[in-house]
């Protein structure tokens, strides 16, 4: 027989499937010493199941709802309304009605009640579903309680709740509804307590909103509230609002708005002692649940009551540390131009690759720079970081000004400062240096590709671990680092001195165009040659528009020109097929595995360019760089001491052009090695699937390298680990990682210090000089590109895989990036005006909107209304 009701004393976290998230949390709260929870009980999910099973038409309606897309608003509204009507009019089994009536009688027939929805997909650690289902206050009488229980069932299928589930990938059939029935407290004051600041994410700061009357109006945003901040038991901020309205109960049931007397409107809702007591209460609740909480509370007759607590799901996770020392975390993804979440296998490969002290949080990597900020060289380090990303510099400056990281005590031992922040090594201006570095790297990769095929099982993982030492030897070769730093230093010297001597900004941008030995810029131009092979054959163009990965090359064989296109595309993939969006994550699908990712870019090249564009573009860049060099040197020679200035500048220009292209090479070599590892691991994964150890090849992505090694060795795995990590990854993938975060959880944002900008301009970092106007093409995925002549690419970030788009655009705007990150380097080589680090660019600029990009001064102007096209 179905259990229809449970009292709060019978409920804890383990009963979540029976009483839903809200009910389970209330049961936990009712058990805590010192926490007052109004008495109540839950109508179980079993009651909901019995009622829904008795109405066969619901099954068909749910099936219809499941087929809908989250954007089908009209159909969602119509279908969900029909489901609600069925539930609200459903006959309630006598046993259920009796169980609810008995529960109300035990609590007191004459009392008023709050009737609250409590879904099983509600108040979860990764999705709160706050406000998606309904709550009814001041419900009087058992019959009225029964009616409102039905309305709570129906609220599981409001349009907002259905759309929320569709967006979060939650099956409607898997969600069950329980209902909380709780004695009403009629408070003088109520509100919300966050045990972590919802604005800054600081876990040490509690945030309290308080207003007169019932709290539901505050949750719904219908009344003003006081705002208080408490840190370490002390009030650190207090904002008292004008509270003009309160929601109060009506005798006999229901609520209504009431105007607050004028003389009370500016009264502080809580006393200082009550504020501190409430913050302390919140800390004890947070300690019990083990994570920051969003708590609804009320004050009645001088006593604080808690009526709900749920996890705060919007906070970015913190790295796990075992000490209480201050830590400052910098996002690796912002530097690597890949801020998406990574799966465990991808994270573990990156951790094995880099010597930097990294931590993981939210599926991303962070470097703890607190030791560097404590060192005597902290000002220099912050300045160096600012050359890459001014927003990071500004955030770190704020942290230093607050004294969050105290300086280290004096020591006779020199502080360990990373090489990147020290003086660059002296390196000779010799093209043979780059040629030698490339030759040695490619010979090592060829050896890897031969030898890795000879290993399998546990021996394969031992081989990869050994080879990763070779990878690091090439990545961190002092001569390689010296070449890159020499180019960066030369660019900085040129920009500084040409500005000082001639008043011209960013001269190195044009001087960098068509520099040799850049595999990334060469990749973008190489796709133009593939377009030359495709262009003469209309049948091939038509075929590519609908081709799939499995049959792409086979289908070309029967078409006129197909063999030529197969050869051209095959050659491109042979050299660049190991690349893909997010290529630093070894779990990402590569171009050679899904070549149709390249088709939109290839067809755009076919449409927009004439044959021979690669040669013309390369030559044009070289000529523009040469012309800029001649112009700068000629003007310098007209200055006092001009010959010396021109000679020094010419040396720096030569150094720049010798080494700046090599800036992109080490990652190219790393990705080649990663691809060899990936193919070998996927072969092992296929064997594990055949043996029944894994369900799917891609399950290996959700294990670390060491864990996968152990699974290969033992042929044993608890598949629940894979399911848990898939859920965690889906949650992490929706988060936006911060640039800078402290160990208190505070996200410290920087800002650009810029004056005299046009009204409404979006500010960023100028990384490639020039001004261009055009249509904004806002993209989140490279493969969605549908470019037209004169388009300006607006996206969150670009890594090397986006380079083929650069040949088709006229300018670049990104949310992430710095002076020497990928997008900036390639934009300069291609001569594209570019502004990076524009906060919220993909939200603030509409697809199709006409914009002006000023890559010289670092801002974007919106020239047309924001209507999307």
mmCIF file of C-alpha atoms in Angstrom, residues 71-346:
data_model
loop_
_atom_site.group_PDB
_atom_site.id
_atom_site.type_symbol
_atom_site.label_atom_id
_atom_site.label_comp_id
_atom_site.label_asym_id
_atom_site.label_seq_id
_atom_site.Cartn_x
_atom_site.Cartn_y
_atom_site.Cartn_z
ATOM 1 C CA UNK A 71 11.639 27.352 -28.068
ATOM 2 C CA UNK A 72 8.156 26.054 -29.008
ATOM 3 C CA UNK A 73 6.466 28.445 -26.569
ATOM 4 C CA UNK A 74 2.943 28.263 -27.983
ATOM 5 C CA UNK A 75 2.828 24.452 -28.083
ATOM 6 C CA UNK A 76 4.390 24.205 -24.608
ATOM 7 C CA UNK A 77 1.802 26.599 -23.223
ATOM 8 C CA UNK A 78 -1.134 24.735 -24.781
ATOM 9 C CA UNK A 79 -0.011 21.215 -23.815
ATOM 10 C CA UNK A 80 1.057 22.122 -20.283
ATOM 11 C CA UNK A 81 -2.288 23.888 -19.680
ATOM 12 C CA UNK A 82 -4.161 20.707 -20.658
ATOM 13 C CA UNK A 83 -2.031 18.650 -18.239
ATOM 14 C CA UNK A 84 -2.686 21.133 -15.410
ATOM 15 C CA UNK A 85 -6.425 20.981 -15.969
ATOM 16 C CA UNK A 86 -6.380 17.187 -15.727
ATOM 17 C CA UNK A 87 -4.396 17.245 -12.480
ATOM 18 C CA UNK A 88 -6.351 20.037 -10.819
ATOM 19 C CA UNK A 89 -9.651 18.317 -11.592
ATOM 20 C CA UNK A 90 -8.417 14.812 -10.760
ATOM 21 C CA UNK A 91 -10.405 12.708 -8.339
ATOM 22 C CA UNK A 92 -8.410 12.116 -5.168
ATOM 23 C CA UNK A 93 -8.435 8.562 -3.722
ATOM 24 C CA UNK A 94 -10.327 8.388 -0.414
ATOM 25 C CA UNK A 95 -7.308 6.953 1.397
ATOM 26 C CA UNK A 96 -5.192 9.909 0.263
ATOM 27 C CA UNK A 97 -7.808 12.503 1.191
ATOM 28 C CA UNK A 98 -8.157 10.914 4.605
ATOM 29 C CA UNK A 99 -4.373 10.856 5.181
ATOM 30 C CA UNK A 100 -4.098 14.589 4.376
ATOM 31 C CA UNK A 101 -7.110 15.444 6.561
ATOM 32 C CA UNK A 102 -5.618 13.471 9.454
ATOM 33 C CA UNK A 103 -2.303 15.278 9.072
ATOM 34 C CA UNK A 104 -4.045 18.648 9.187
ATOM 35 C CA UNK A 105 -6.051 17.556 12.237
ATOM 36 C CA UNK A 106 -2.864 16.573 14.110
ATOM 37 C CA UNK A 107 -1.366 20.018 13.512
ATOM 38 C CA UNK A 108 -4.612 21.813 14.340
ATOM 39 C CA UNK A 109 -7.762 22.130 12.265
ATOM 40 C CA UNK A 110 -8.138 25.805 13.094
ATOM 41 C CA UNK A 111 -4.678 26.836 11.948
ATOM 42 C CA UNK A 112 -3.741 28.341 8.598
ATOM 43 C CA UNK A 113 -1.265 26.483 6.396
ATOM 44 C CA UNK A 114 1.325 27.048 3.699
ATOM 45 C CA UNK A 115 0.957 24.515 0.890
ATOM 46 C CA UNK A 116 4.199 24.253 -1.087
ATOM 47 C CA UNK A 117 5.250 22.262 -4.125
ATOM 48 C CA UNK A 118 8.245 19.972 -3.564
ATOM 49 C CA UNK A 119 9.429 18.354 -6.789
ATOM 50 C CA UNK A 120 12.121 15.680 -6.947
ATOM 51 C CA UNK A 121 14.025 17.921 -9.388
ATOM 52 C CA UNK A 122 14.044 20.862 -6.997
ATOM 53 C CA UNK A 123 16.484 22.359 -4.484
ATOM 54 C CA UNK A 124 19.256 20.142 -5.883
ATOM 55 C CA UNK A 125 22.989 20.921 -5.532
ATOM 56 C CA UNK A 126 23.237 21.718 -9.258
ATOM 57 C CA UNK A 127 19.763 23.123 -10.048
ATOM 58 C CA UNK A 128 17.510 24.892 -7.571
ATOM 59 C CA UNK A 129 14.424 25.192 -9.790
ATOM 60 C CA UNK A 130 13.582 28.121 -7.523
ATOM 61 C CA UNK A 131 10.182 29.608 -8.324
ATOM 62 C CA UNK A 132 9.333 27.009 -10.947
ATOM 63 C CA UNK A 133 6.490 25.426 -8.940
ATOM 64 C CA UNK A 134 3.811 27.078 -6.809
ATOM 65 C CA UNK A 135 3.374 27.970 -3.146
ATOM 66 C CA UNK A 136 0.063 28.936 -1.532
ATOM 67 C CA UNK A 137 -0.118 30.792 1.787
ATOM 68 C CA UNK A 138 -2.745 31.156 4.504
ATOM 69 C CA UNK A 139 -4.757 28.163 3.353
ATOM 70 C CA UNK A 140 -7.524 27.495 5.885
ATOM 71 C CA UNK A 141 -9.490 24.269 6.288
ATOM 72 C CA UNK A 142 -8.837 20.673 5.240
ATOM 73 C CA UNK A 143 -10.915 20.898 2.055
ATOM 74 C CA UNK A 144 -9.026 23.990 0.941
ATOM 75 C CA UNK A 145 -5.737 22.200 1.670
ATOM 76 C CA UNK A 146 -6.834 19.304 -0.564
ATOM 77 C CA UNK A 147 -7.680 21.679 -3.411
ATOM 78 C CA UNK A 148 -4.305 23.402 -3.125
ATOM 79 C CA UNK A 149 -2.485 20.060 -3.139
ATOM 80 C CA UNK A 150 -4.017 19.446 -6.587
ATOM 81 C CA UNK A 151 -2.912 22.926 -7.694
ATOM 82 C CA UNK A 152 0.644 22.135 -6.566
ATOM 83 C CA UNK A 153 0.560 18.967 -8.659
ATOM 84 C CA UNK A 154 -0.558 21.024 -11.626
ATOM 85 C CA UNK A 155 2.224 23.572 -11.076
ATOM 86 C CA UNK A 156 4.728 20.905 -12.072
ATOM 87 C CA UNK A 157 3.520 21.666 -15.588
ATOM 88 C CA UNK A 158 3.455 25.444 -15.706
ATOM 89 C CA UNK A 159 4.997 26.753 -18.908
ATOM 90 C CA UNK A 160 7.992 28.130 -16.992
ATOM 91 C CA UNK A 161 8.633 24.790 -15.233
ATOM 92 C CA UNK A 162 8.348 22.785 -18.453
ATOM 93 C CA UNK A 163 10.684 25.170 -20.314
ATOM 94 C CA UNK A 164 13.186 25.096 -17.442
ATOM 95 C CA UNK A 165 13.293 21.286 -17.558
ATOM 96 C CA UNK A 166 13.720 21.305 -21.332
ATOM 97 C CA UNK A 167 16.642 23.727 -21.046
ATOM 98 C CA UNK A 168 18.239 21.550 -18.345
ATOM 99 C CA UNK A 169 17.679 18.247 -20.175
ATOM 100 C CA UNK A 170 15.417 16.748 -17.488
ATOM 101 C CA UNK A 171 12.819 14.210 -18.553
ATOM 102 C CA UNK A 172 9.276 15.282 -17.581
ATOM 103 C CA UNK A 173 8.380 11.678 -16.797
ATOM 104 C CA UNK A 174 11.178 11.314 -14.271
ATOM 105 C CA UNK A 175 10.105 14.297 -12.164
ATOM 106 C CA UNK A 176 7.633 13.585 -9.360
ATOM 107 C CA UNK A 177 5.788 16.029 -7.152
ATOM 108 C CA UNK A 178 5.424 15.914 -3.385
ATOM 109 C CA UNK A 179 3.635 18.655 -1.442
ATOM 110 C CA UNK A 180 4.693 20.289 1.836
ATOM 111 C CA UNK A 181 1.873 21.243 4.219
ATOM 112 C CA UNK A 182 3.223 23.485 6.965
ATOM 113 C CA UNK A 183 1.671 25.551 9.719
ATOM 114 C CA UNK A 184 1.697 29.228 8.841
ATOM 115 C CA UNK A 185 3.775 31.671 10.813
ATOM 116 C CA UNK A 186 2.466 35.236 10.563
ATOM 117 C CA UNK A 187 5.660 37.260 10.682
ATOM 118 C CA UNK A 188 6.374 40.895 11.312
ATOM 119 C CA UNK A 189 9.457 40.612 9.096
ATOM 120 C CA UNK A 190 10.642 38.010 6.594
ATOM 121 C CA UNK A 191 13.210 37.627 3.894
ATOM 122 C CA UNK A 192 16.065 35.717 2.320
ATOM 123 C CA UNK A 193 19.515 34.867 3.655
ATOM 124 C CA UNK A 194 22.363 33.846 1.370
ATOM 125 C CA UNK A 195 25.287 32.389 3.278
ATOM 126 C CA UNK A 196 27.557 33.496 0.419
ATOM 127 C CA UNK A 197 27.331 36.885 -1.251
ATOM 128 C CA UNK A 198 25.301 36.304 -4.451
ATOM 129 C CA UNK A 199 26.948 39.305 -6.142
ATOM 130 C CA UNK A 200 30.645 38.666 -5.454
ATOM 131 C CA UNK A 201 30.361 34.928 -4.537
ATOM 132 C CA UNK A 202 32.382 35.561 -1.362
ATOM 133 C CA UNK A 203 31.729 32.607 0.963
ATOM 134 C CA UNK A 204 32.766 34.627 4.041
ATOM 135 C CA UNK A 205 30.022 37.234 3.521
ATOM 136 C CA UNK A 206 26.371 36.549 4.345
ATOM 137 C CA UNK A 207 23.770 38.575 2.443
ATOM 138 C CA UNK A 208 20.376 39.288 4.017
ATOM 139 C CA UNK A 209 17.293 40.846 2.422
ATOM 140 C CA UNK A 210 14.515 41.774 4.854
ATOM 141 C CA UNK A 211 11.095 43.378 4.521
ATOM 142 C CA UNK A 212 7.877 43.692 6.468
ATOM 143 C CA UNK A 213 5.173 41.055 6.109
ATOM 144 C CA UNK A 214 5.253 37.695 4.364
ATOM 145 C CA UNK A 215 8.381 36.622 2.499
ATOM 146 C CA UNK A 216 6.715 35.348 -0.694
ATOM 147 C CA UNK A 217 6.289 38.901 -1.948
ATOM 148 C CA UNK A 218 10.008 39.534 -1.508
ATOM 149 C CA UNK A 219 10.884 36.321 -3.368
ATOM 150 C CA UNK A 220 8.575 37.405 -6.189
ATOM 151 C CA UNK A 221 10.169 40.871 -6.327
ATOM 152 C CA UNK A 222 6.935 42.695 -5.443
ATOM 153 C CA UNK A 223 8.221 44.674 -2.447
ATOM 154 C CA UNK A 224 11.373 46.560 -1.512
ATOM 155 C CA UNK A 225 13.759 45.151 1.051
ATOM 156 C CA UNK A 226 16.570 46.211 3.337
ATOM 157 C CA UNK A 227 19.932 44.714 2.435
ATOM 158 C CA UNK A 228 22.548 43.733 5.010
ATOM 159 C CA UNK A 229 26.005 42.175 4.693
ATOM 160 C CA UNK A 230 27.690 40.268 7.536
ATOM 161 C CA UNK A 231 31.285 39.047 7.602
ATOM 162 C CA UNK A 232 32.797 37.059 10.465
ATOM 163 C CA UNK A 233 29.967 38.029 12.827
ATOM 164 C CA UNK A 234 30.116 41.769 12.096
ATOM 165 C CA UNK A 235 27.816 43.889 9.929
ATOM 166 C CA UNK A 236 29.934 45.339 7.105
ATOM 167 C CA UNK A 237 27.206 46.949 4.992
ATOM 168 C CA UNK A 238 23.630 48.072 5.562
ATOM 169 C CA UNK A 239 21.171 49.526 3.034
ATOM 170 C CA UNK A 240 17.761 50.504 4.445
ATOM 171 C CA UNK A 241 15.112 50.844 1.732
ATOM 172 C CA UNK A 242 11.798 52.653 1.586
ATOM 173 C CA UNK A 243 9.385 49.805 2.295
ATOM 174 C CA UNK A 244 5.994 51.001 1.066
ATOM 175 C CA UNK A 245 4.097 47.696 0.802
ATOM 176 C CA UNK A 246 3.778 44.448 2.722
ATOM 177 C CA UNK A 247 1.956 41.220 1.891
ATOM 178 C CA UNK A 248 -0.165 40.139 4.843
ATOM 179 C CA UNK A 249 -2.641 37.289 5.476
ATOM 180 C CA UNK A 250 -6.390 37.780 5.164
ATOM 181 C CA UNK A 251 -8.701 36.372 7.808
ATOM 182 C CA UNK A 252 -10.325 33.235 6.422
ATOM 183 C CA UNK A 253 -7.540 32.544 3.915
ATOM 184 C CA UNK A 254 -5.398 34.169 1.255
ATOM 185 C CA UNK A 255 -3.180 37.260 1.275
ATOM 186 C CA UNK A 256 -3.338 40.871 0.153
ATOM 187 C CA UNK A 257 -1.093 43.918 -0.185
ATOM 188 C CA UNK A 258 -1.160 46.536 2.569
ATOM 189 C CA UNK A 259 0.435 49.954 2.556
ATOM 190 C CA UNK A 260 2.997 50.510 5.305
ATOM 191 C CA UNK A 261 2.522 53.568 7.470
ATOM 192 C CA UNK A 262 4.650 56.478 6.227
ATOM 193 C CA UNK A 263 6.470 56.856 9.550
ATOM 194 C CA UNK A 264 7.583 53.156 9.409
ATOM 195 C CA UNK A 265 8.648 52.988 5.768
ATOM 196 C CA UNK A 266 12.285 53.845 6.516
ATOM 197 C CA UNK A 267 12.558 51.794 9.687
ATOM 198 C CA UNK A 268 15.238 49.118 9.722
ATOM 199 C CA UNK A 269 13.394 45.809 9.353
ATOM 200 C CA UNK A 270 15.778 43.902 11.653
ATOM 201 C CA UNK A 271 17.792 45.174 14.600
ATOM 202 C CA UNK A 272 21.556 44.831 14.422
ATOM 203 C CA UNK A 273 21.456 42.027 16.977
ATOM 204 C CA UNK A 274 18.844 40.159 14.916
ATOM 205 C CA UNK A 275 20.952 40.583 11.771
ATOM 206 C CA UNK A 276 23.993 39.045 13.454
ATOM 207 C CA UNK A 277 21.888 36.255 15.006
ATOM 208 C CA UNK A 278 20.359 35.425 11.618
ATOM 209 C CA UNK A 279 23.789 35.290 9.961
ATOM 210 C CA UNK A 280 25.005 32.939 12.723
ATOM 211 C CA UNK A 281 21.951 30.742 12.214
ATOM 212 C CA UNK A 282 22.708 30.623 8.482
ATOM 213 C CA UNK A 283 26.277 29.480 9.159
ATOM 214 C CA UNK A 284 25.055 26.578 11.281
ATOM 215 C CA UNK A 285 22.620 25.510 8.537
ATOM 216 C CA UNK A 286 25.373 25.812 5.919
ATOM 217 C CA UNK A 287 27.677 23.664 8.065
ATOM 218 C CA UNK A 288 25.005 20.974 8.288
ATOM 219 C CA UNK A 289 24.364 20.802 4.546
ATOM 220 C CA UNK A 290 28.043 21.228 3.655
ATOM 221 C CA UNK A 291 27.564 23.987 1.072
ATOM 222 C CA UNK A 292 26.347 27.615 0.892
ATOM 223 C CA UNK A 293 22.590 27.970 1.350
ATOM 224 C CA UNK A 294 19.723 30.134 0.106
ATOM 225 C CA UNK A 295 17.445 30.342 3.174
ATOM 226 C CA UNK A 296 13.929 31.730 3.534
ATOM 227 C CA UNK A 297 13.264 32.940 7.075
ATOM 228 C CA UNK A 298 10.778 34.977 9.059
ATOM 229 C CA UNK A 299 10.617 36.830 12.370
ATOM 230 C CA UNK A 300 7.474 36.328 14.448
ATOM 231 C CA UNK A 301 7.067 37.623 17.996
ATOM 232 C CA UNK A 302 10.810 38.120 18.305
ATOM 233 C CA UNK A 303 11.753 34.569 17.219
ATOM 234 C CA UNK A 304 13.479 33.600 13.971
ATOM 235 C CA UNK A 305 11.937 30.750 11.973
ATOM 236 C CA UNK A 306 13.339 28.960 8.931
ATOM 237 C CA UNK A 307 10.785 27.910 6.312
ATOM 238 C CA UNK A 308 13.071 26.730 3.534
ATOM 239 C CA UNK A 309 16.740 26.127 2.688
ATOM 240 C CA UNK A 310 18.247 25.134 -0.625
ATOM 241 C CA UNK A 311 21.782 25.074 -2.084
ATOM 242 C CA UNK A 312 22.985 28.193 -3.888
ATOM 243 C CA UNK A 313 23.550 26.787 -7.367
ATOM 244 C CA UNK A 314 24.945 29.916 -9.031
ATOM 245 C CA UNK A 315 28.279 29.999 -7.189
ATOM 246 C CA UNK A 316 31.371 28.977 -9.074
ATOM 247 C CA UNK A 317 32.973 25.968 -7.294
ATOM 248 C CA UNK A 318 36.183 26.445 -5.348
ATOM 249 C CA UNK A 319 39.323 24.335 -5.701
ATOM 250 C CA UNK A 320 39.791 21.854 -2.879
ATOM 251 C CA UNK A 321 42.478 22.988 -0.431
ATOM 252 C CA UNK A 322 43.302 21.687 3.022
ATOM 253 C CA UNK A 323 44.520 24.928 4.601
ATOM 254 C CA UNK A 324 43.028 28.269 5.590
ATOM 255 C CA UNK A 325 45.722 30.363 3.903
ATOM 256 C CA UNK A 326 44.685 32.982 1.335
ATOM 257 C CA UNK A 327 44.817 31.737 -2.256
ATOM 258 C CA UNK A 328 44.328 33.669 -5.489
ATOM 259 C CA UNK A 329 43.331 31.657 -8.532
ATOM 260 C CA UNK A 330 43.864 32.754 -12.141
ATOM 261 C CA UNK A 331 41.903 31.054 -14.906
ATOM 262 C CA UNK A 332 44.084 28.996 -17.242
ATOM 263 C CA UNK A 333 41.265 28.906 -19.782
ATOM 264 C CA UNK A 334 41.342 32.683 -20.258
ATOM 265 C CA UNK A 335 45.038 32.507 -21.086
ATOM 266 C CA UNK A 336 44.601 29.459 -23.324
ATOM 267 C CA UNK A 337 41.498 30.903 -25.045
ATOM 268 C CA UNK A 338 39.339 27.914 -24.105
ATOM 269 C CA UNK A 339 37.042 28.685 -21.191
ATOM 270 C CA UNK A 340 34.689 25.727 -21.762
ATOM 271 C CA UNK A 341 34.509 23.000 -19.128
ATOM 272 C CA UNK A 342 36.843 20.054 -19.655
ATOM 273 C CA UNK A 343 36.192 16.398 -18.891
ATOM 274 C CA UNK A 344 38.372 14.588 -16.332
ATOM 275 C CA UNK A 345 40.635 12.926 -18.927
ATOM 276 C CA UNK A 346 41.301 16.271 -20.593
#
